[in-house]
CSV table of C-alpha atoms and ligand atoms in Angstrom, one decimal:
chain,number,residue,atom,x,y,z
P,1,UNK,CA,-14.2,1.3,8.7
P,2,UNK,CA,-11.6,3.9,7.6
P,3,UNK,CA,-8.1,2.8,7.8
P,4,UNK,CA,-4.6,3.7,6.6
P,5,UNK,CA,-2.1,1.0,5.9
P,6,UNK,CA,1.5,1.8,6.7
P,7,UNK,CA,4.5,-0.3,5.9
P,8,UNK,CA,7.5,-0.6,3.7
P,9,UNK,CA,7.2,-1.4,0.0
P,10,UNK,CA,6.7,-5.2,-0.1
P,11,UNK,CA,5.2,-5.4,3.4
P,12,UNK,CA,2.0,-6.8,1.9
P,13,UNK,CA,-0.3,-3.8,2.2
P,14,UNK,CA,-1.9,-4.4,-1.2
P,15,UNK,CA,-2.5,-8.1,-0.7
P,16,UNK,CA,-4.0,-7.5,2.8
P,17,UNK,CA,-6.1,-4.6,1.6
P,18,UNK,CA,-7.6,-6.7,-1.2
P,19,UNK,CA,-8.6,-9.4,1.3
P,20,UNK,CA,-10.2,-6.8,3.7
P,21,UNK,CA,-12.0,-5.2,0.7
P,22,UNK,CA,-13.5,-8.5,-0.3
P,23,UNK,CA,-14.7,-9.2,3.2
P,24,UNK,CA,-15.9,-5.8,4.2
P,25,UNK,CA,-17.0,-4.4,0.9
P,26,UNK,CA,-15.1,-1.2,1.3
P,27,UNK,CA,-12.8,0.0,-1.4
P,28,UNK,CA,-9.0,-0.4,-1.4
P,29,UNK,CA,-7.6,2.9,-2.5
P,30,UNK,CA,-4.1,2.3,-3.8
P,31,UNK,CA,-2.4,5.4,-5.0
P,32,UNK,CA,0.3,3.3,-6.6
P,33,UNK,CA,-2.4,1.5,-8.7
P,34,UNK,CA,-4.0,4.8,-9.6
P,35,UNK,CA,-0.7,6.2,-10.7
P,36,UNK,CA,0.1,3.1,-12.7
P,37,UNK,CA,-3.3,3.4,-14.4
P,38,UNK,CA,-2.5,7.0,-15.4
P,39,UNK,CA,0.9,5.9,-16.8
P,40,UNK,CA,-0.7,3.1,-18.8
P,41,UNK,CA,-3.3,5.5,-20.1
P,42,UNK,CA,-0.5,7.7,-21.3
P,43,UNK,CA,-2.0,10.9,-20.1
P,44,UNK,CA,0.2,14.0,-19.8
P,45,UNK,CA,0.3,13.6,-16.0
P,46,UNK,CA,1.0,9.8,-16.5
P,47,UNK,CA,4.0,10.6,-18.6
P,48,UNK,CA,5.4,12.9,-15.9
P,49,UNK,CA,4.7,10.3,-13.1
P,50,UNK,CA,6.3,7.5,-15.1
P,51,UNK,CA,10.0,8.6,-14.7
P,52,UNK,CA,9.4,9.5,-11.0
P,53,UNK,CA,8.0,6.1,-10.3
P,54,UNK,CA,10.6,4.2,-12.3
P,55,UNK,CA,13.3,5.9,-10.1
P,56,UNK,CA,11.4,5.0,-7.0
P,57,UNK,CA,10.9,8.6,-6.0
P,58,UNK,CA,7.6,10.2,-4.7
P,59,UNK,CA,5.1,12.1,-6.8
P,60,UNK,CA,4.5,15.6,-5.3
P,61,UNK,CA,2.4,16.0,-2.3
P,62,UNK,CA,0.2,18.6,-4.1
P,63,UNK,CA,-0.6,16.2,-6.9
P,64,UNK,CA,-1.3,13.4,-4.5
P,65,UNK,CA,-3.7,15.6,-2.5
P,66,UNK,CA,-5.6,16.3,-5.7
P,67,UNK,CA,-5.8,12.6,-6.5
P,68,UNK,CA,-6.9,11.5,-3.1
P,69,UNK,CA,-9.5,14.2,-2.5
P,70,UNK,CA,-11.2,13.3,-5.8
P,71,UNK,CA,-11.1,9.6,-4.9
P,72,UNK,CA,-12.5,10.0,-1.4
P,73,UNK,CA,-15.4,12.0,-2.8
P,74,UNK,CA,-16.6,9.0,-4.8
P,75,UNK,CA,-19.8,7.4,-3.5
P,76,UNK,CA,-18.1,4.0,-2.9
P,77,UNK,CA,-15.8,5.6,-0.3
P,78,UNK,CA,-18.8,7.0,1.8
P,79,UNK,CA,-19.0,3.9,4.0
P,80,UNK,CA,-15.3,3.5,4.5
P,81,UNK,CA,-12.0,2.8,2.8
P,82,UNK,CA,-8.6,1.3,3.1
P,83,UNK,CA,-5.8,3.6,2.1
P,84,UNK,CA,-2.9,1.7,0.6
P,85,UNK,CA,0.2,3.8,-0.1
P,86,UNK,CA,-1.2,7.1,1.1
P,87,UNK,CA,-0.1,9.0,3.1
P,88,UNK,CA,3.6,8.6,2.5
P,89,UNK,CA,4.9,11.9,3.9
P,90,UNK,CA,4.2,14.1,6.9
P,91,UNK,CA,2.6,16.7,4.6
P,92,UNK,CA,0.3,14.0,3.1
P,93,UNK,CA,-0.7,12.9,6.6
P,94,UNK,CA,-1.6,16.4,7.6
P,95,UNK,CA,-3.5,16.9,4.3
P,96,UNK,CA,-5.4,13.7,4.9
P,97,UNK,CA,-6.3,14.8,8.5
P,98,UNK,CA,-7.7,18.1,7.2
P,99,UNK,CA,-9.6,16.4,4.4
P,100,UNK,CA,-11.2,13.9,6.8
P,101,UNK,CA,-12.0,16.7,9.3
P,102,UNK,CA,-13.8,18.6,6.5
P,103,UNK,CA,-15.7,15.4,5.6
P,104,UNK,CA,-16.4,14.9,9.3
P,105,UNK,CA,-15.2,11.3,9.2
P,106,UNK,CA,-12.5,10.3,11.6
P,107,UNK,CA,-9.9,7.7,10.8
P,108,UNK,CA,-10.3,4.5,12.8
P,109,UNK,CA,-6.7,3.2,12.6
P,110,UNK,CA,-3.4,3.4,11.0
P,111,UNK,CA,-2.2,-0.2,10.7
P,112,UNK,CA,1.6,-0.9,10.3
P,113,UNK,CA,2.5,-4.0,8.4
P,114,UNK,CA,5.8,-4.9,10.2
P,115,UNK,CA,8.2,-7.1,8.2
P,116,UNK,CA,11.8,-8.3,8.6
P,117,UNK,CA,14.0,-6.4,6.1
P,118,UNK,CA,15.5,-9.6,4.6
P,119,UNK,CA,12.0,-10.9,3.8
P,120,UNK,CA,11.0,-7.6,2.3
P,121,UNK,CA,13.8,-7.8,-0.3
P,122,UNK,CA,12.6,-11.3,-1.4
P,123,UNK,CA,9.0,-10.2,-1.5
P,124,UNK,CA,10.0,-7.3,-3.7
P,125,UNK,CA,12.4,-8.9,-6.1
P,126,UNK,CA,10.2,-12.0,-6.4
P,127,UNK,CA,6.9,-10.2,-6.9
P,128,UNK,CA,5.1,-10.8,-10.2
P,129,UNK,CA,1.5,-10.2,-11.5
P,130,UNK,CA,-0.1,-12.8,-13.7
P,131,UNK,CA,-0.9,-11.1,-17.0
P,132,UNK,CA,-4.0,-13.3,-17.6
P,133,UNK,CA,-5.7,-13.3,-14.2
P,134,UNK,CA,-4.2,-10.2,-12.5
P,135,UNK,CA,-3.3,-12.3,-9.5
P,136,UNK,CA,-0.4,-11.1,-7.3
P,137,UNK,CA,2.3,-13.9,-7.0
P,138,UNK,CA,5.8,-14.3,-5.8
P,139,UNK,CA,8.4,-16.6,-7.4
P,140,UNK,CA,9.9,-17.4,-4.0
P,141,UNK,CA,6.8,-17.7,-1.9
P,142,UNK,CA,3.7,-18.7,-4.0
P,143,UNK,CA,2.9,-22.4,-4.2
P,144,UNK,CA,4.1,-23.9,-7.5
P,145,UNK,CA,0.5,-24.8,-8.5
P,146,UNK,CA,-0.5,-21.1,-8.4
P,147,UNK,CA,2.5,-20.1,-10.5
P,148,UNK,CA,1.7,-23.0,-13.0
P,149,UNK,CA,-2.0,-22.0,-13.0
P,150,UNK,CA,-1.1,-18.6,-14.4
P,151,UNK,CA,0.9,-20.1,-17.3
P,152,UNK,CA,-1.9,-22.6,-18.0
P,153,UNK,CA,-4.3,-19.7,-18.2
P,154,UNK,CA,-2.2,-18.3,-21.0
P,155,UNK,CA,-0.6,-15.7,-18.8
P,156,UNK,CA,2.9,-14.5,-18.1
P,157,UNK,CA,4.5,-13.6,-14.8
P,158,UNK,CA,5.1,-9.9,-15.2
P,159,UNK,CA,7.4,-7.9,-13.0
P,160,UNK,CA,6.6,-4.3,-12.1
P,161,UNK,CA,8.9,-1.7,-13.7
P,162,UNK,CA,9.9,-0.4,-10.3
P,163,UNK,CA,10.6,-3.9,-8.8
P,164,UNK,CA,14.2,-4.0,-10.2
P,165,UNK,CA,17.0,-3.9,-7.6
P,166,UNK,CA,18.3,-0.3,-8.0
P,167,UNK,CA,14.8,1.1,-7.8
P,168,UNK,CA,13.9,-1.2,-4.9
P,169,UNK,CA,16.9,0.1,-2.9
P,170,UNK,CA,15.8,3.7,-3.5
P,171,UNK,CA,12.2,2.9,-2.6
P,172,UNK,CA,13.3,1.5,0.7
P,173,UNK,CA,15.5,4.5,1.4
P,174,UNK,CA,12.6,6.9,0.5
P,175,UNK,CA,10.3,4.8,2.8
P,176,UNK,CA,12.8,5.1,5.7
P,177,UNK,CA,13.3,8.8,5.3
P,178,UNK,CA,9.9,10.1,4.4
P,179,UNK,CA,7.2,7.5,5.4
P,180,UNK,CA,8.6,5.8,8.5
P,181,UNK,CA,8.1,9.0,10.6
P,182,UNK,CA,4.4,8.5,10.1
P,183,UNK,CA,4.5,5.6,12.6
P,184,UNK,CA,5.2,8.1,15.4
P,185,UNK,CA,2.7,10.6,13.9
P,186,UNK,CA,-0.1,8.1,14.2
P,187,UNK,CA,1.1,6.7,17.5
P,188,UNK,CA,0.9,10.2,18.9
P,189,UNK,CA,-2.7,10.5,17.7
P,190,UNK,CA,-3.6,7.1,19.3
P,191,UNK,CA,-4.4,5.5,15.9
P,192,UNK,CA,-1.5,3.2,15.5
P,193,UNK,CA,-1.9,-0.6,15.4
P,194,UNK,CA,1.0,-3.0,14.5
P,195,UNK,CA,0.7,-6.3,12.7
P,196,UNK,CA,3.5,-8.9,12.6
P,197,UNK,CA,3.4,-9.2,8.8
P,198,UNK,CA,5.9,-12.1,8.4
P,199,UNK,CA,4.3,-15.3,7.4
P,200,UNK,CA,1.9,-16.5,4.8
P,201,UNK,CA,-1.0,-14.3,3.5
P,202,UNK,CA,-3.8,-16.0,5.5
P,203,UNK,CA,-1.8,-16.0,8.8
P,204,UNK,CA,-1.1,-12.3,8.4
P,205,UNK,CA,-4.7,-11.6,7.5
P,206,UNK,CA,-5.9,-13.4,10.7
P,207,UNK,CA,-3.6,-11.2,12.7
P,208,UNK,CA,-4.7,-8.1,10.8
P,209,UNK,CA,-8.3,-8.8,11.5
P,210,UNK,CA,-7.6,-9.4,15.2
P,211,UNK,CA,-5.7,-6.1,15.5
P,212,UNK,CA,-8.5,-4.1,14.0
P,213,UNK,CA,-10.5,-5.1,17.1
P,214,UNK,CA,-7.8,-4.1,19.6
P,215,UNK,CA,-6.6,-0.9,21.3
P,216,UNK,CA,-3.9,1.4,19.9
P,217,UNK,CA,-0.2,0.3,20.2
B,301,LIG,P1,3.2,1.5,-4.6
B,301,LIG,O1,2.5,0.7,-5.5
B,301,LIG,O2,2.3,2.0,-3.4
B,301,LIG,O3,4.5,1.0,-4.1
B,301,LIG,O4,3.6,2.9,-5.3
B,301,LIG,C1,4.4,2.9,-6.5
B,301,LIG,C2,5.0,4.3,-6.7
B,301,LIG,O5,4.0,5.2,-6.9
B,301,LIG,C3,5.8,4.8,-5.6
B,301,LIG,O6,7.1,4.4,-5.6
B,301,LIG,C4,5.7,6.3,-5.9
B,301,LIG,O7,6.6,6.7,-6.9
B,301,LIG,C5,4.3,6.5,-6.4
B,301,LIG,N1,3.4,6.8,-5.3
B,301,LIG,C6,2.4,5.9,-4.8
B,301,LIG,N2,1.7,6.5,-3.8
B,301,LIG,C7,2.3,7.7,-3.6
B,301,LIG,C8,2.1,8.8,-2.6
B,301,LIG,N3,1.2,8.7,-1.7
B,301,LIG,N4,2.9,9.8,-2.7
B,301,LIG,C9,3.9,9.9,-3.6
B,301,LIG,N5,4.1,9.0,-4.6
B,301,LIG,C10,3.4,7.9,-4.5
């Protein structure tokens, strides 16, 4: 299964991709996670990406193509993948199409995680990662026991650098201007599926699984 996940920041792409990865044993390829790893490693490229990400802007299409083509060439991507956060621009979508044509592997679907804008804001401003377990949590939506379990495990609830309000606003603008047009792009190619992504993680996952079996939107 080869799929692209579309959706605004905070729409739950990462969470749903992780669940699908665990079930189907195909890698979740999150360009955001890859870029954060480069920033944390302090490489020269990571240092350049850091300020772009902190402002909520996009890293250049050329760099992203390099990152994604290297990643898709890894053996674990041979049987499928879930792209989370790529493509984000029309150019990236065209680059991906070309890359998959060269590899002779078609994309099965582009799945849009559709969320009410009010809920998006709470998801983003409330999002935390447990420093001890790596679990993704939300101070508004996660059960109290899960939040407490992190603290009990000796962890802290850490907020991403780009989850502050000013950056969130810019990330949403960038999404609307540069990424939202990809919905039409994939619809035209008969690849689009839409998931109602309001609701708890398991409910959304059940819809997501159903939608992977249905016809294009
Ligand atoms: P994410 O974790 O997917 O929200 O990505 C975090 C940040 O990484 C984004 O706000 C961008 O600055 C950068 N980024 C991730 N994926 C891409 C991409 N495909 N193209 C350009 N920038 C990206």
